[in-house]
C-alpha cells in the first residue's frame, strides 16, 4: 500500500521509526521502493552528487522536476518528497505556491520540502492550505551555506538551541507534516522531537529522532568528494563499480567481450550473397 503523510503521522503516534533515503532516478527509486523504504526525498543534494556542483545554490526547478518525475515512475509504494530549490520559495508565499504546485503536477511528488523556520512559516501555511504537504528542514540548511560560512553543527549555544526549538514549533504550527533536522546535537534533536507532534527525520541528529534520512550515494560508498561524520556506510558499491568498469575495459581491449552468446545471429547464406 502507498505510504502517505498519514502513515508518517501514525508512525510518530505509535513510536515506529521512519526510514528515508534520497533518490534521483527511476532505477534507484525502484530498488529503494522494493526494499520497503518509507519515504524518498529528491533532495537538492542532487546538485552535489548528481551534477558535481560544490553546493545546492545553482539547482533549478527544472532540475528538480526532471529527477522527481523519474523517481515517481519508479517508486509506487513510498512517500515521495521533492526539495524546493534555492530561490523557488524565498521571494513570496505566492511564488512558493506556484513552484510547489509544479513539483506536484510535473514532478509527481507527494509533498515538498523547504528550508527554514519562523521566516518561512507563512510560506508553509500558504502551500499547506492549497493541499500540498510540506516537510520542513532546520539545523544545517545547505541553501544558507553562504550565511552560515561553512557546513557546521547547528544549535550548540543556548540562544541557537532555543531558536531551533522555537523554529521547530513554528513550522509545526504552520502545518508542516514532518521536520528534517540536519547536523544538530543529539540531545537537542531529542528535545525537539519530544516537543513536537509531527515526526522529526534526522541526518546527523542522533538516534532520538522519529526517523532517519541519508543521501544514498553516501551510505553506498558511491560519493568520495567528502563524507560527513554522520554517514554510516552499508556497502562499498563505488569500489564494486570501479572494479566492474575496469573488468569491462579490459575485456573490450582484449576482445573477450562480447562473446558469441551476447551477439545476434543470422543465416550465413545471406552474408555469403553480399558483395
Ligand atoms: O538535499 C538533501 O538531500 C537533503 C537531505 C540531506 C535531508 O536535504
PDB file of C-alpha atoms and ligand atoms in Angstrom:
ATOM      1  CA  UNK A   1       0.000   0.000   0.000  1.00  0.00           C
ATOM      2  CA  UNK A   2       1.197   3.518  -0.848  1.00  0.00           C
ATOM      3  CA  UNK A   3       2.732   5.298   2.137  1.00  0.00           C
ATOM      4  CA  UNK A   4       1.347   8.778   2.727  1.00  0.00           C
ATOM      5  CA  UNK A   5       1.773  11.653   5.164  1.00  0.00           C
ATOM      6  CA  UNK A   6      -0.901   9.905   7.269  1.00  0.00           C
ATOM      7  CA  UNK A   7       1.490   6.943   7.552  1.00  0.00           C
ATOM      8  CA  UNK A   8       4.173   9.307   8.866  1.00  0.00           C
ATOM      9  CA  UNK A   9       1.721  10.772  11.405  1.00  0.00           C
ATOM     10  CA  UNK A  10       0.677   7.309  12.603  1.00  0.00           C
ATOM     11  CA  UNK A  11       4.311   6.184  12.872  1.00  0.00           C
ATOM     12  CA  UNK A  12       5.010   9.076  15.255  1.00  0.00           C
ATOM     13  CA  UNK A  13       1.936   8.238  17.325  1.00  0.00           C
ATOM     14  CA  UNK A  14       2.952   4.570  17.536  1.00  0.00           C
ATOM     15  CA  UNK A  15       6.649   5.215  18.116  1.00  0.00           C
ATOM     16  CA  UNK A  16       7.575   3.413  14.887  1.00  0.00           C
ATOM     17  CA  UNK A  17      10.832   4.684  13.356  1.00  0.00           C
ATOM     18  CA  UNK A  18      10.692   6.058   9.816  1.00  0.00           C
ATOM     19  CA  UNK A  19      13.346   5.338   7.193  1.00  0.00           C
ATOM     20  CA  UNK A  20      14.063   7.720   4.332  1.00  0.00           C
ATOM     21  CA  UNK A  21      16.702   7.875   1.610  1.00  0.00           C
ATOM     22  CA  UNK A  22      17.342  10.215  -1.253  1.00  0.00           C
ATOM     23  CA  UNK A  23      16.910   9.060  -4.861  1.00  0.00           C
ATOM     24  CA  UNK A  24      17.237  10.960  -8.096  1.00  0.00           C
ATOM     25  CA  UNK A  25      16.408   8.403 -10.793  1.00  0.00           C
ATOM     26  CA  UNK A  26      13.953   5.656 -11.765  1.00  0.00           C
ATOM     27  CA  UNK A  27      16.166   2.594 -11.178  1.00  0.00           C
ATOM     28  CA  UNK A  28      17.369   3.607  -7.721  1.00  0.00           C
ATOM     29  CA  UNK A  29      13.873   4.652  -6.658  1.00  0.00           C
ATOM     30  CA  UNK A  30      12.545   1.266  -7.752  1.00  0.00           C
ATOM     31  CA  UNK A  31      15.176  -0.568  -5.681  1.00  0.00           C
ATOM     32  CA  UNK A  32      14.546   1.553  -2.572  1.00  0.00           C
ATOM     33  CA  UNK A  33      10.805   1.137  -3.007  1.00  0.00           C
ATOM     34  CA  UNK A  34      11.140  -2.643  -3.297  1.00  0.00           C
ATOM     35  CA  UNK A  35      13.295  -2.673  -0.137  1.00  0.00           C
ATOM     36  CA  UNK A  36      10.380  -1.071   1.746  1.00  0.00           C
ATOM     37  CA  UNK A  37      11.674   2.437   2.398  1.00  0.00           C
ATOM     38  CA  UNK A  38       9.062   4.739   3.987  1.00  0.00           C
ATOM     39  CA  UNK A  39       9.944   7.915   2.121  1.00  0.00           C
ATOM     40  CA  UNK A  40      12.147   9.018  -0.762  1.00  0.00           C
ATOM     41  CA  UNK A  41      13.500  12.546  -0.955  1.00  0.00           C
ATOM     42  CA  UNK A  42      14.523  14.018  -4.273  1.00  0.00           C
ATOM     43  CA  UNK A  43      17.000  16.226  -2.465  1.00  0.00           C
ATOM     44  CA  UNK A  44      18.574  19.286  -3.962  1.00  0.00           C
ATOM     45  CA  UNK A  45      21.715  17.413  -2.892  1.00  0.00           C
ATOM     46  CA  UNK A  46      21.438  16.244  -6.492  1.00  0.00           C
ATOM     47  CA  UNK A  47      23.447  19.412  -7.147  1.00  0.00           C
ATOM     48  CA  UNK A  48      26.361  17.746  -5.337  1.00  0.00           C
ATOM     49  CA  UNK A  49      26.029  14.036  -6.015  1.00  0.00           C
ATOM     50  CA  UNK A  50      24.460  14.057  -9.497  1.00  0.00           C
ATOM     51  CA  UNK A  51      25.640  17.327 -11.024  1.00  0.00           C
ATOM     52  CA  UNK A  52      29.035  17.677  -9.307  1.00  0.00           C
ATOM     53  CA  UNK A  53      28.348  21.208  -8.059  1.00  0.00           C
ATOM     54  CA  UNK A  54      30.046  22.460  -4.897  1.00  0.00           C
ATOM     55  CA  UNK A  55      26.737  23.412  -3.245  1.00  0.00           C
ATOM     56  CA  UNK A  56      22.974  23.345  -3.844  1.00  0.00           C
ATOM     57  CA  UNK A  57      22.587  27.018  -4.758  1.00  0.00           C
ATOM     58  CA  UNK A  58      22.504  26.578  -8.561  1.00  0.00           C
ATOM     59  CA  UNK A  59      19.931  23.765  -8.610  1.00  0.00           C
ATOM     60  CA  UNK A  60      16.860  24.816 -10.613  1.00  0.00           C
ATOM     61  CA  UNK A  61      13.165  23.988 -10.610  1.00  0.00           C
ATOM     62  CA  UNK A  62      13.705  22.211 -13.934  1.00  0.00           C
ATOM     63  CA  UNK A  63      16.428  20.007 -12.381  1.00  0.00           C
ATOM     64  CA  UNK A  64      14.115  19.063  -9.503  1.00  0.00           C
ATOM     65  CA  UNK A  65      11.108  18.373 -11.725  1.00  0.00           C
ATOM     66  CA  UNK A  66      13.147  16.227 -14.117  1.00  0.00           C
ATOM     67  CA  UNK A  67      14.508  13.991 -11.325  1.00  0.00           C
ATOM     68  CA  UNK A  68      11.304  13.921  -9.292  1.00  0.00           C
ATOM     69  CA  UNK A  69       9.279  12.679 -12.258  1.00  0.00           C
ATOM     70  CA  UNK A  70      11.817   9.873 -12.829  1.00  0.00           C
ATOM     71  CA  UNK A  71      11.700   8.841  -9.145  1.00  0.00           C
ATOM     72  CA  UNK A  72       7.891   8.950  -9.108  1.00  0.00           C
ATOM     73  CA  UNK A  73       7.798   6.499 -12.031  1.00  0.00           C
ATOM     74  CA  UNK A  74       9.983   4.072 -10.053  1.00  0.00           C
ATOM     75  CA  UNK A  75       8.583   4.319  -6.519  1.00  0.00           C
ATOM     76  CA  UNK A  76       4.959   3.314  -6.306  1.00  0.00           C
ATOM     77  CA  UNK A  77       4.666   2.495  -2.594  1.00  0.00           C
ATOM     78  CA  UNK A  78       6.665   5.160  -0.854  1.00  0.00           C
ATOM     79  CA  UNK A  79       6.020   8.795   0.035  1.00  0.00           C
ATOM     80  CA  UNK A  80       7.821  10.989  -2.493  1.00  0.00           C
ATOM     81  CA  UNK A  81       9.089  14.318  -1.178  1.00  0.00           C
ATOM     82  CA  UNK A  82      10.730  16.815  -3.526  1.00  0.00           C
ATOM     83  CA  UNK A  83      13.024  19.612  -2.368  1.00  0.00           C
ATOM     84  CA  UNK A  84      12.141  23.172  -3.321  1.00  0.00           C
ATOM     85  CA  UNK A  85      15.396  24.583  -4.719  1.00  0.00           C
ATOM     86  CA  UNK A  86      17.074  27.813  -3.625  1.00  0.00           C
ATOM     87  CA  UNK A  87      15.001  30.912  -4.502  1.00  0.00           C
ATOM     88  CA  UNK A  88      11.926  28.913  -5.512  1.00  0.00           C
ATOM     89  CA  UNK A  89      10.147  29.796  -2.222  1.00  0.00           C
ATOM     90  CA  UNK A  90      12.018  32.714  -0.619  1.00  0.00           C
ATOM     91  CA  UNK A  91      10.608  35.539  -2.767  1.00  0.00           C
ATOM     92  CA  UNK A  92       6.946  35.315  -1.725  1.00  0.00           C
ATOM     93  CA  UNK A  93       4.436  32.740  -0.465  1.00  0.00           C
ATOM     94  CA  UNK A  94       2.563  33.055  -3.788  1.00  0.00           C
ATOM     95  CA  UNK A  95       5.684  32.383  -5.800  1.00  0.00           C
ATOM     96  CA  UNK A  96       6.411  29.433  -3.498  1.00  0.00           C
ATOM     97  CA  UNK A  97       2.914  28.051  -4.035  1.00  0.00           C
ATOM     98  CA  UNK A  98       3.265  28.189  -7.825  1.00  0.00           C
ATOM     99  CA  UNK A  99       6.601  26.355  -7.615  1.00  0.00           C
ATOM    100  CA  UNK A 100       5.329  23.782  -5.107  1.00  0.00           C
ATOM    101  CA  UNK A 101       2.439  23.148  -7.477  1.00  0.00           C
ATOM    102  CA  UNK A 102       4.877  22.482 -10.336  1.00  0.00           C
ATOM    103  CA  UNK A 103       6.780  19.916  -8.244  1.00  0.00           C
ATOM    104  CA  UNK A 104       3.473  18.132  -7.627  1.00  0.00           C
ATOM    105  CA  UNK A 105       1.988  18.426 -11.150  1.00  0.00           C
ATOM    106  CA  UNK A 106       5.114  17.998 -13.263  1.00  0.00           C
ATOM    107  CA  UNK A 107       7.392  16.217 -10.773  1.00  0.00           C
ATOM    108  CA  UNK A 108       4.597  13.963  -9.446  1.00  0.00           C
ATOM    109  CA  UNK A 109       5.837  14.450  -5.856  1.00  0.00           C
ATOM    110  CA  UNK A 110       3.501  13.761  -2.920  1.00  0.00           C
ATOM    111  CA  UNK A 111       4.995  16.526  -0.796  1.00  0.00           C
ATOM    112  CA  UNK A 112       7.594  19.286  -0.950  1.00  0.00           C
ATOM    113  CA  UNK A 113      10.433  20.162   1.427  1.00  0.00           C
ATOM    114  CA  UNK A 114      11.777  23.607   2.154  1.00  0.00           C
ATOM    115  CA  UNK A 115      14.402  25.003   4.500  1.00  0.00           C
ATOM    116  CA  UNK A 116      13.864  27.491   7.322  1.00  0.00           C
ATOM    117  CA  UNK A 117      11.871  28.245  10.459  1.00  0.00           C
ATOM    118  CA  UNK A 118       9.777  31.217  11.547  1.00  0.00           C
ATOM    119  CA  UNK A 119      10.761  33.204   8.444  1.00  0.00           C
ATOM    120  CA  UNK A 120       9.089  30.625   6.160  1.00  0.00           C
ATOM    121  CA  UNK A 121       6.099  29.851   8.412  1.00  0.00           C
ATOM    122  CA  UNK A 122       3.696  31.925   6.299  1.00  0.00           C
ATOM    123  CA  UNK A 123       5.004  30.249   3.139  1.00  0.00           C
ATOM    124  CA  UNK A 124       4.437  26.796   4.651  1.00  0.00           C
ATOM    125  CA  UNK A 125       0.884  27.807   5.634  1.00  0.00           C
ATOM    126  CA  UNK A 126       0.110  29.060   2.121  1.00  0.00           C
ATOM    127  CA  UNK A 127       1.365  25.846   0.493  1.00  0.00           C
ATOM    128  CA  UNK A 128      -0.349  23.567   3.030  1.00  0.00           C
ATOM    129  CA  UNK A 129      -3.643  25.463   2.653  1.00  0.00           C
ATOM    130  CA  UNK A 130      -3.535  24.658  -1.064  1.00  0.00           C
ATOM    131  CA  UNK A 131      -3.448  20.926  -0.250  1.00  0.00           C
ATOM    132  CA  UNK A 132       0.281  20.368  -0.673  1.00  0.00           C
ATOM    133  CA  UNK A 133       2.015  18.647   2.260  1.00  0.00           C
ATOM    134  CA  UNK A 134       5.216  20.359   3.416  1.00  0.00           C
ATOM    135  CA  UNK A 135       8.231  18.819   5.122  1.00  0.00           C
ATOM    136  CA  UNK A 136      10.298  21.460   6.920  1.00  0.00           C
ATOM    137  CA  UNK A 137      14.101  21.416   7.313  1.00  0.00           C
ATOM    138  CA  UNK A 138      16.080  23.005  10.164  1.00  0.00           C
ATOM    139  CA  UNK A 139      19.598  22.909  11.551  1.00  0.00           C
ATOM    140  CA  UNK A 140      22.269  22.903   8.895  1.00  0.00           C
ATOM    141  CA  UNK A 141      20.215  24.054   5.937  1.00  0.00           C
ATOM    142  CA  UNK A 142      22.579  23.807   2.938  1.00  0.00           C
ATOM    143  CA  UNK A 143      20.860  26.558   0.932  1.00  0.00           C
ATOM    144  CA  UNK A 144      22.075  29.020   3.630  1.00  0.00           C
ATOM    145  CA  UNK A 145      25.680  27.864   3.338  1.00  0.00           C
ATOM    146  CA  UNK A 146      26.873  31.357   2.431  1.00  0.00           C
ATOM    147  CA  UNK A 147      25.161  32.812   5.502  1.00  0.00           C
ATOM    148  CA  UNK A 148      26.500  30.020   7.789  1.00  0.00           C
ATOM    149  CA  UNK A 149      30.016  30.373   6.380  1.00  0.00           C
ATOM    150  CA  UNK A 150      30.534  26.588   6.181  1.00  0.00           C
ATOM    151  CA  UNK A 151      28.997  23.213   6.955  1.00  0.00           C
ATOM    152  CA  UNK A 152      28.842  23.325  10.775  1.00  0.00           C
ATOM    153  CA  UNK A 153      26.810  21.665  13.532  1.00  0.00           C
ATOM    154  CA  UNK A 154      23.928  23.992  14.474  1.00  0.00           C
ATOM    155  CA  UNK A 155      22.222  24.847  17.760  1.00  0.00           C
ATOM    156  CA  UNK A 156      25.111  24.423  20.213  1.00  0.00           C
ATOM    157  CA  UNK A 157      24.709  27.647  22.202  1.00  0.00           C
ATOM    158  CA  UNK A 158      21.684  28.283  24.436  1.00  0.00           C
ATOM    159  CA  UNK A 159      20.402  31.033  22.123  1.00  0.00           C
ATOM    160  CA  UNK A 160      20.875  28.926  18.985  1.00  0.00           C
ATOM    161  CA  UNK A 161      19.258  25.869  20.602  1.00  0.00           C
ATOM    162  CA  UNK A 162      16.264  27.931  21.788  1.00  0.00           C
ATOM    163  CA  UNK A 163      15.905  29.405  18.288  1.00  0.00           C
ATOM    164  CA  UNK A 164      15.894  25.908  16.776  1.00  0.00           C
ATOM    165  CA  UNK A 165      13.196  24.780  19.221  1.00  0.00           C
ATOM    166  CA  UNK A 166      11.133  27.927  18.510  1.00  0.00           C
ATOM    167  CA  UNK A 167      11.575  27.408  14.746  1.00  0.00           C
ATOM    168  CA  UNK A 168      10.510  23.775  15.068  1.00  0.00           C
ATOM    169  CA  UNK A 169       7.340  24.804  16.909  1.00  0.00           C
ATOM    170  CA  UNK A 170       6.688  27.495  14.287  1.00  0.00           C
ATOM    171  CA  UNK A 171       6.890  25.108  11.308  1.00  0.00           C
ATOM    172  CA  UNK A 172       4.685  22.591  13.104  1.00  0.00           C
ATOM    173  CA  UNK A 173       2.119  25.334  13.825  1.00  0.00           C
ATOM    174  CA  UNK A 174       2.298  26.442  10.186  1.00  0.00           C
ATOM    175  CA  UNK A 175       1.173  22.960   9.128  1.00  0.00           C
ATOM    176  CA  UNK A 176       4.349  21.054   8.218  1.00  0.00           C
ATOM    177  CA  UNK A 177       3.733  17.272   8.405  1.00  0.00           C
ATOM    178  CA  UNK A 178       7.355  16.411   9.280  1.00  0.00           C
ATOM    179  CA  UNK A 179      10.656  18.101  10.032  1.00  0.00           C
ATOM    180  CA  UNK A 180      14.175  17.245   8.894  1.00  0.00           C
ATOM    181  CA  UNK A 181      16.855  18.075  11.482  1.00  0.00           C
ATOM    182  CA  UNK A 182      20.322  18.208   9.962  1.00  0.00           C
ATOM    183  CA  UNK A 183      23.606  18.384  11.914  1.00  0.00           C
ATOM    184  CA  UNK A 184      22.059  19.122  15.284  1.00  0.00           C
ATOM    185  CA  UNK A 185      23.438  17.764  18.600  1.00  0.00           C
ATOM    186  CA  UNK A 186      21.638  14.539  19.512  1.00  0.00           C
ATOM    187  CA  UNK A 187      20.280  15.794  22.847  1.00  0.00           C
ATOM    188  CA  UNK A 188      18.796  18.919  21.231  1.00  0.00           C
ATOM    189  CA  UNK A 189      17.233  16.878  18.402  1.00  0.00           C
ATOM    190  CA  UNK A 190      15.714  14.536  21.004  1.00  0.00           C
ATOM    191  CA  UNK A 191      14.293  17.521  22.932  1.00  0.00           C
ATOM    192  CA  UNK A 192      12.770  18.963  19.725  1.00  0.00           C
ATOM    193  CA  UNK A 193      11.378  15.529  18.834  1.00  0.00           C
ATOM    194  CA  UNK A 194       9.657  15.267  22.217  1.00  0.00           C
ATOM    195  CA  UNK A 195       8.258  18.792  21.912  1.00  0.00           C
ATOM    196  CA  UNK A 196       6.573  18.136  18.543  1.00  0.00           C
ATOM    197  CA  UNK A 197       3.610  16.036  17.478  1.00  0.00           C
ATOM    198  CA  UNK A 198       4.975  15.757  13.900  1.00  0.00           C
ATOM    199  CA  UNK A 199       7.808  13.297  13.145  1.00  0.00           C
ATOM    200  CA  UNK A 200      11.399  14.513  13.047  1.00  0.00           C
ATOM    201  CA  UNK A 201      13.685  12.949  10.453  1.00  0.00           C
ATOM    202  CA  UNK A 202      17.326  13.217  11.440  1.00  0.00           C
ATOM    203  CA  UNK A 203      20.502  13.424   9.407  1.00  0.00           C
ATOM    204  CA  UNK A 204      23.419  13.884  11.766  1.00  0.00           C
ATOM    205  CA  UNK A 205      20.922  14.494  14.571  1.00  0.00           C
ATOM    206  CA  UNK A 206      21.246  11.332  16.659  1.00  0.00           C
ATOM    207  CA  UNK A 207      19.020   8.402  17.487  1.00  0.00           C
ATOM    208  CA  UNK A 208      16.341  10.384  19.309  1.00  0.00           C
ATOM    209  CA  UNK A 209      14.642  11.497  16.096  1.00  0.00           C
ATOM    210  CA  UNK A 210      11.498   9.751  14.842  1.00  0.00           C
ATOM    211  CA  UNK A 211      13.243   8.719  11.643  1.00  0.00           C
ATOM    212  CA  UNK A 212      16.484   8.946   9.698  1.00  0.00           C
ATOM    213  CA  UNK A 213      17.498  10.002   6.206  1.00  0.00           C
ATOM    214  CA  UNK A 214      20.763   9.596   4.306  1.00  0.00           C
ATOM    215  CA  UNK A 215      21.951  10.538   0.845  1.00  0.00           C
ATOM    216  CA  UNK A 216      22.068   7.112  -0.816  1.00  0.00           C
ATOM    217  CA  UNK A 217      25.443   7.634  -2.509  1.00  0.00           C
ATOM    218  CA  UNK A 218      26.949   8.301   0.940  1.00  0.00           C
ATOM    219  CA  UNK A 219      25.596   5.127   2.517  1.00  0.00           C
ATOM    220  CA  UNK A 220      26.593   3.039  -0.504  1.00  0.00           C
ATOM    221  CA  UNK A 221      30.116   4.450  -0.791  1.00  0.00           C
ATOM    222  CA  UNK A 222      29.458   5.962  -4.211  1.00  0.00           C
ATOM    223  CA  UNK A 223      30.453   9.562  -3.460  1.00  0.00           C
ATOM    224  CA  UNK A 224      34.010  10.206  -2.355  1.00  0.00           C
ATOM    225  CA  UNK A 225      34.374  14.015  -2.594  1.00  0.00           C
ATOM    226  CA  UNK A 226      33.678  14.206   1.164  1.00  0.00           C
ATOM    227  CA  UNK A 227      31.925  12.014   3.741  1.00  0.00           C
ATOM    228  CA  UNK A 228      30.183  13.687   6.675  1.00  0.00           C
ATOM    229  CA  UNK A 229      30.796  12.204  10.162  1.00  0.00           C
ATOM    230  CA  UNK A 230      27.146  11.146  10.459  1.00  0.00           C
ATOM    231  CA  UNK A 231      27.242   8.759   7.498  1.00  0.00           C
ATOM    232  CA  UNK A 232      27.178   5.005   8.080  1.00  0.00           C
ATOM    233  CA  UNK A 233      28.362   3.033   5.067  1.00  0.00           C
ATOM    234  CA  UNK A 234      26.228  -0.035   4.337  1.00  0.00           C
ATOM    235  CA  UNK A 235      28.090  -1.195   1.239  1.00  0.00           C
ATOM    236  CA  UNK A 236      31.043  -0.168  -0.869  1.00  0.00           C
ATOM    237  CA  UNK A 237      29.271  -0.028  -4.205  1.00  0.00           C
ATOM    238  CA  UNK A 238      31.701   2.601  -5.519  1.00  0.00           C
ATOM    239  CA  UNK A 239      34.570   0.099  -5.305  1.00  0.00           C
ATOM    240  CA  UNK A 240      32.425  -2.649  -6.882  1.00  0.00           C
ATOM    241  CA  UNK A 241      31.501  -0.298  -9.741  1.00  0.00           C
ATOM    242  CA  UNK A 242      35.122   0.704 -10.327  1.00  0.00           C
ATOM    243  CA  UNK A 243      36.154  -2.973 -10.392  1.00  0.00           C
ATOM    244  CA  UNK A 244      33.383  -3.786 -12.869  1.00  0.00           C
ATOM    245  CA  UNK A 245      34.283  -0.817 -15.101  1.00  0.00           C
ATOM    246  CA  UNK A 246      37.931  -1.926 -15.108  1.00  0.00           C
ATOM    247  CA  UNK A 247      36.977  -5.523 -15.965  1.00  0.00           C
ATOM    248  CA  UNK A 248      34.758  -4.291 -18.821  1.00  0.00           C
ATOM    249  CA  UNK A 249      37.513  -2.025 -20.235  1.00  0.00           C
ATOM    250  CA  UNK A 250      39.976  -4.899 -20.096  1.00  0.00           C
ATOM    251  CA  UNK A 251      37.501  -7.320 -21.787  1.00  0.00           C
ATOM    252  CA  UNK A 252      36.821  -4.814 -24.575  1.00  0.00           C
ATOM    253  CA  UNK A 253      40.523  -4.223 -25.072  1.00  0.00           C
ATOM    254  CA  UNK A 254      41.334  -7.955 -25.147  1.00  0.00           C
ATOM    255  CA  UNK A 255      38.377  -8.799 -27.388  1.00  0.00           C
ATOM    256  CA  UNK A 256      36.864 -11.194 -24.835  1.00  0.00           C
ATOM    257  CA  UNK A 257      33.656  -9.119 -24.780  1.00  0.00           C
ATOM    258  CA  UNK A 258      31.262  -9.564 -26.485  1.00  0.00           C
ATOM    259  CA  UNK A 259      31.140 -13.376 -26.683  1.00  0.00           C
ATOM    260  CA  UNK A 260      29.047 -15.299 -29.265  1.00  0.00           C
ATOM    261  CA  UNK A 261      26.201 -15.672 -26.734  1.00  0.00           C
ATOM    262  CA  UNK A 262      25.983 -11.872 -26.450  1.00  0.00           C
ATOM    263  CA  UNK A 263      25.792 -11.440 -30.244  1.00  0.00           C
ATOM    264  CA  UNK A 264      22.884 -11.757 -32.707  1.00  0.00           C
ATOM    265  CA  UNK A 265      22.889 -14.480 -35.379  1.00  0.00           C
ATOM    266  CA  UNK A 266      21.707 -14.541 -38.987  1.00  0.00           C
ATOM    267  CA  UNK A 267      21.750 -17.013 -41.787  1.00  0.00           C
ATOM    268  CA  UNK A 268      25.301 -17.312 -43.207  1.00  0.00           C
ATOM    269  CA  UNK A 269      23.863 -17.745 -46.730  1.00  0.00           C
ATOM    270  CA  UNK A 270      22.654 -14.134 -46.601  1.00  0.00           C
ATOM    271  CA  UNK A 271      26.128 -12.913 -45.658  1.00  0.00           C
ATOM    272  CA  UNK A 272      27.665 -15.049 -48.454  1.00  0.00           C
ATOM    273  CA  UNK A 273      25.500 -13.282 -51.051  1.00  0.00           C
ATOM    274  CA  UNK A 274      26.821  -9.841 -50.095  1.00  0.00           C
ATOM    275  CA  UNK A 275      29.477  -8.285 -52.339  1.00  0.00           C
TER     276      UNK A 275
HETATM  277  O1  LIG B   1      19.047  17.586  -0.262  1.00  0.00           O
HETATM  278  C1  LIG B   1      19.071  16.630   0.539  1.00  0.00           C
HETATM  279  O2  LIG B   1      19.484  15.508   0.218  1.00  0.00           O
HETATM  280  C2  LIG B   1      18.574  16.863   1.879  1.00  0.00           C
HETATM  281  C3  LIG B   1      18.832  15.802   2.902  1.00  0.00           C
HETATM  282  C4  LIG B   1      20.252  15.857   3.286  1.00  0.00           C
HETATM  283  C5  LIG B   1      17.919  15.905   4.048  1.00  0.00           C
HETATM  284  O3  LIG B   1      18.002  17.880   2.149  1.00  0.00           O
END
